[in-house]
Amino acid sequence: MERLWAPWRLEYIQSVDEQPGCFLCNAASSDDEEAHLVVHRGERAFVLLNKFPYASGHLLVAPYEHGLNFDDLDGEVALEVHRLGAQGVRALRQAFGPEGFNLGWNIGRIAGAGVPDHGHLHVVPRWGGDTNFMPVLGDVKVMPEHLLETRRKLAAAF
Ligand SMILES: [Zn+2]
């Protein structure tokens, strides 16, 4: 997937990608919210912006624990992941007013999971005239808003 970005602090964000290991675990264990684009932290799960979004404001909700996927979540973690997903919908609605949402899990690389061993729920805001959720893979997306600015707005809306 080709991505076009506004020329801002991308290098700073990209430097985080050079850290070894799972990016979700790195974000979970860091206190640098901006570098990892963390929007909100709960007890058992947290919310961050997808650095490679399908749409501006694309959120990920992940348990802190590595190795859990959708079908591994116990009741409390499942509940919190879904509560944070609902909060994410509300925060996105308040901050950006999208017309709809797609929420879902990619399980396994064949299904598009970039990090198949650390499950996460995608919360993707949708606007009229944008591309459909699945066919958007392979498209060139121009992100209209800076990731850091988006992170700041959503963190405030949570
Ligand atoms: Zn992990």
mmCIF file of C-alpha atoms and ligand atoms in Angstrom:
data_model
loop_
_atom_site.group_PDB
_atom_site.id
_atom_site.type_symbol
_atom_site.label_atom_id
_atom_site.label_comp_id
_atom_site.label_asym_id
_atom_site.label_seq_id
_atom_site.Cartn_x
_atom_site.Cartn_y
_atom_site.Cartn_z
ATOM 1 C CA MET A 1 0.000 0.000 0.000
ATOM 2 C CA GLU A 2 1.369 3.374 -1.014
ATOM 3 C CA ARG A 3 0.892 6.241 1.377
ATOM 4 C CA LEU A 4 1.300 9.950 0.950
ATOM 5 C CA TRP A 5 1.956 12.105 3.950
ATOM 6 C CA ALA A 6 2.125 15.727 4.810
ATOM 7 C CA PRO A 7 5.757 16.641 5.485
ATOM 8 C CA TRP A 8 5.739 17.104 9.225
ATOM 9 C CA ARG A 9 7.216 15.148 12.092
ATOM 10 C CA LEU A 10 7.122 11.844 10.297
ATOM 11 C CA GLU A 11 10.777 11.129 11.012
ATOM 12 C CA TYR A 12 10.094 11.371 14.707
ATOM 13 C CA ILE A 13 7.233 8.906 14.477
ATOM 14 C CA GLN A 14 9.173 6.658 12.105
ATOM 15 C CA SER A 15 12.057 6.396 14.544
ATOM 16 C CA VAL A 16 9.693 4.493 16.820
ATOM 17 C CA ASP A 17 9.366 1.865 14.085
ATOM 18 C CA GLU A 18 13.065 1.115 14.399
ATOM 19 C CA GLN A 19 12.572 -0.246 17.906
ATOM 20 C CA PRO A 20 12.744 -4.053 17.929
ATOM 21 C CA GLY A 21 9.724 -6.078 18.919
ATOM 22 C CA CYS A 22 5.980 -5.692 18.723
ATOM 23 C CA PHE A 23 4.824 -2.105 18.145
ATOM 24 C CA LEU A 24 1.782 -2.630 20.359
ATOM 25 C CA CYS A 25 3.917 -3.927 23.245
ATOM 26 C CA ASN A 26 6.318 -1.018 22.738
ATOM 27 C CA ALA A 27 3.412 1.424 22.881
ATOM 28 C CA ALA A 28 1.907 -0.388 25.878
ATOM 29 C CA SER A 29 5.125 -0.162 27.890
ATOM 30 C CA SER A 30 6.084 3.415 26.933
ATOM 31 C CA ASP A 31 4.963 6.619 28.616
ATOM 32 C CA ASP A 32 5.574 8.667 25.454
ATOM 33 C CA GLU A 33 1.995 8.932 24.210
ATOM 34 C CA GLU A 34 2.863 11.155 21.254
ATOM 35 C CA ALA A 35 5.661 8.978 19.881
ATOM 36 C CA HIS A 36 3.410 5.915 19.957
ATOM 37 C CA LEU A 37 0.235 7.823 19.014
ATOM 38 C CA VAL A 38 -1.517 6.550 22.151
ATOM 39 C CA VAL A 39 -4.905 8.204 22.554
ATOM 40 C CA HIS A 40 -6.198 6.629 25.755
ATOM 41 C CA ARG A 41 -5.197 4.001 28.324
ATOM 42 C CA GLY A 42 -7.605 1.761 30.181
ATOM 43 C CA GLU A 43 -7.008 -0.899 32.847
ATOM 44 C CA ARG A 44 -6.484 -3.880 30.563
ATOM 45 C CA ALA A 45 -6.460 -2.337 27.091
ATOM 46 C CA PHE A 46 -5.497 0.892 25.372
ATOM 47 C CA VAL A 47 -6.277 2.934 22.274
ATOM 48 C CA LEU A 48 -3.851 4.277 19.691
ATOM 49 C CA LEU A 49 -3.954 5.769 16.225
ATOM 50 C CA ASN A 50 -3.053 3.469 13.373
ATOM 51 C CA LYS A 51 0.114 4.882 11.824
ATOM 52 C CA PHE A 52 -0.953 3.408 8.480
ATOM 53 C CA PRO A 53 -4.617 4.354 8.476
ATOM 54 C CA TYR A 54 -7.369 3.417 6.037
ATOM 55 C CA ALA A 55 -8.939 6.752 6.945
ATOM 56 C CA SER A 56 -7.956 9.735 9.048
ATOM 57 C CA GLY A 57 -8.650 8.915 12.691
ATOM 58 C CA HIS A 58 -8.340 5.122 12.248
ATOM 59 C CA LEU A 59 -7.987 3.753 15.801
ATOM 60 C CA LEU A 60 -6.703 0.477 17.191
ATOM 61 C CA VAL A 61 -7.887 -0.930 20.518
ATOM 62 C CA ALA A 62 -5.499 -3.541 21.925
ATOM 63 C CA PRO A 63 -5.149 -5.500 25.148
ATOM 64 C CA TYR A 64 -1.879 -4.721 26.923
ATOM 65 C CA GLU A 65 -0.997 -8.413 26.866
ATOM 66 C CA HIS A 66 0.826 -9.858 23.858
ATOM 67 C CA GLY A 67 -0.421 -13.158 22.456
ATOM 68 C CA LEU A 68 -4.137 -12.518 22.859
ATOM 69 C CA ASN A 69 -6.408 -12.465 19.865
ATOM 70 C CA PHE A 70 -10.164 -12.017 19.519
ATOM 71 C CA ASP A 71 -10.928 -15.606 20.472
ATOM 72 C CA ASP A 72 -8.493 -15.590 23.418
ATOM 73 C CA LEU A 73 -9.905 -12.629 25.311
ATOM 74 C CA ASP A 74 -11.364 -13.373 28.716
ATOM 75 C CA GLY A 75 -14.546 -11.622 29.767
ATOM 76 C CA GLU A 76 -12.983 -8.604 31.437
ATOM 77 C CA VAL A 77 -10.513 -7.888 28.644
ATOM 78 C CA ALA A 78 -13.172 -8.458 25.973
ATOM 79 C CA LEU A 79 -15.503 -6.083 27.781
ATOM 80 C CA GLU A 80 -12.895 -3.367 28.096
ATOM 81 C CA VAL A 81 -11.749 -3.689 24.479
ATOM 82 C CA HIS A 82 -15.346 -3.259 23.337
ATOM 83 C CA ARG A 83 -16.055 -0.435 25.760
ATOM 84 C CA LEU A 84 -12.965 1.381 24.496
ATOM 85 C CA GLY A 85 -14.114 0.718 20.925
ATOM 86 C CA ALA A 86 -17.437 2.360 21.764
ATOM 87 C CA GLN A 87 -15.626 5.278 23.419
ATOM 88 C CA GLY A 88 -13.495 5.550 20.282
ATOM 89 C CA VAL A 89 -16.625 5.807 18.137
ATOM 90 C CA ARG A 90 -17.946 8.570 20.389
ATOM 91 C CA ALA A 91 -14.601 10.414 20.455
ATOM 92 C CA LEU A 92 -14.290 10.244 16.655
ATOM 93 C CA ARG A 93 -17.877 11.420 16.240
ATOM 94 C CA GLN A 94 -17.251 14.352 18.561
ATOM 95 C CA ALA A 95 -13.886 15.316 17.051
ATOM 96 C CA PHE A 96 -14.466 14.710 13.343
ATOM 97 C CA GLY A 97 -18.138 13.923 12.729
ATOM 98 C CA PRO A 98 -17.775 10.926 10.411
ATOM 99 C CA GLU A 99 -20.964 9.572 8.851
ATOM 100 C CA GLY A 100 -20.292 5.943 9.722
ATOM 101 C CA PHE A 101 -17.785 3.427 11.090
ATOM 102 C CA ASN A 102 -16.311 0.000 10.397
ATOM 103 C CA LEU A 103 -15.146 -2.021 13.385
ATOM 104 C CA GLY A 104 -13.359 -5.322 13.043
ATOM 105 C CA TRP A 105 -10.559 -7.764 13.686
ATOM 106 C CA ASN A 106 -7.996 -9.046 11.190
ATOM 107 C CA ILE A 107 -6.941 -12.492 12.404
ATOM 108 C CA GLY A 108 -3.884 -13.973 10.684
ATOM 109 C CA ARG A 109 -1.619 -12.428 8.062
ATOM 110 C CA ILE A 110 -3.840 -13.688 5.242
ATOM 111 C CA ALA A 111 -6.613 -11.523 6.701
ATOM 112 C CA GLY A 112 -4.397 -8.455 6.793
ATOM 113 C CA ALA A 113 -3.109 -8.568 10.358
ATOM 114 C CA GLY A 114 0.213 -6.712 10.467
ATOM 115 C CA VAL A 115 0.948 -8.051 13.946
ATOM 116 C CA PRO A 116 -0.885 -11.386 14.059
ATOM 117 C CA ASP A 117 0.244 -12.253 17.600
ATOM 118 C CA HIS A 118 -1.093 -9.137 19.316
ATOM 119 C CA GLY A 119 -4.771 -8.875 18.505
ATOM 120 C CA HIS A 120 -6.462 -5.507 18.123
ATOM 121 C CA LEU A 121 -9.824 -4.078 17.187
ATOM 122 C CA HIS A 122 -9.879 -1.617 14.271
ATOM 123 C CA VAL A 123 -12.192 1.383 14.544
ATOM 124 C CA VAL A 124 -12.351 3.074 11.144
ATOM 125 C CA PRO A 125 -14.371 6.261 10.639
ATOM 126 C CA ARG A 126 -16.165 6.592 7.299
ATOM 127 C CA TRP A 127 -17.309 9.535 5.235
ATOM 128 C CA GLY A 128 -19.546 9.681 2.189
ATOM 129 C CA GLY A 129 -17.405 9.452 -0.935
ATOM 130 C CA ASP A 130 -14.530 7.603 0.724
ATOM 131 C CA THR A 131 -13.554 4.183 -0.532
ATOM 132 C CA ASN A 132 -15.050 0.974 0.825
ATOM 133 C CA PHE A 133 -13.249 -0.569 3.760
ATOM 134 C CA MET A 134 -11.742 -3.606 2.080
ATOM 135 C CA PRO A 135 -11.046 -2.334 -1.452
ATOM 136 C CA VAL A 136 -9.133 0.571 0.051
ATOM 137 C CA LEU A 137 -6.156 -1.782 0.421
ATOM 138 C CA GLY A 138 -3.856 -0.979 -2.463
ATOM 139 C CA ASP A 139 -5.183 2.540 -2.886
ATOM 140 C CA VAL A 140 -3.084 5.614 -2.442
ATOM 141 C CA LYS A 141 -4.463 7.541 0.487
ATOM 142 C CA VAL A 142 -3.652 11.167 1.142
ATOM 143 C CA MET A 143 -4.093 11.899 4.791
ATOM 144 C CA PRO A 144 -5.671 15.308 5.183
ATOM 145 C CA GLU A 145 -4.746 15.785 8.789
ATOM 146 C CA HIS A 146 -1.534 15.300 10.650
ATOM 147 C CA LEU A 147 -1.391 12.225 12.831
ATOM 148 C CA LEU A 148 -0.161 14.153 15.839
ATOM 149 C CA GLU A 149 -2.915 16.699 15.573
ATOM 150 C CA THR A 150 -5.451 13.893 15.190
ATOM 151 C CA ARG A 151 -4.019 12.149 18.236
ATOM 152 C CA ARG A 152 -4.278 15.329 20.294
ATOM 153 C CA LYS A 153 -7.904 15.935 19.308
ATOM 154 C CA LEU A 154 -8.979 12.359 20.021
ATOM 155 C CA ALA A 155 -7.118 12.184 23.340
ATOM 156 C CA ALA A 156 -9.047 15.297 24.370
ATOM 157 C CA ALA A 157 -12.339 13.814 23.181
ATOM 158 C CA PHE A 158 -11.892 10.532 25.127
HETATM 159 ZN ZN ZN B 1 2.690 -7.252 21.459
#
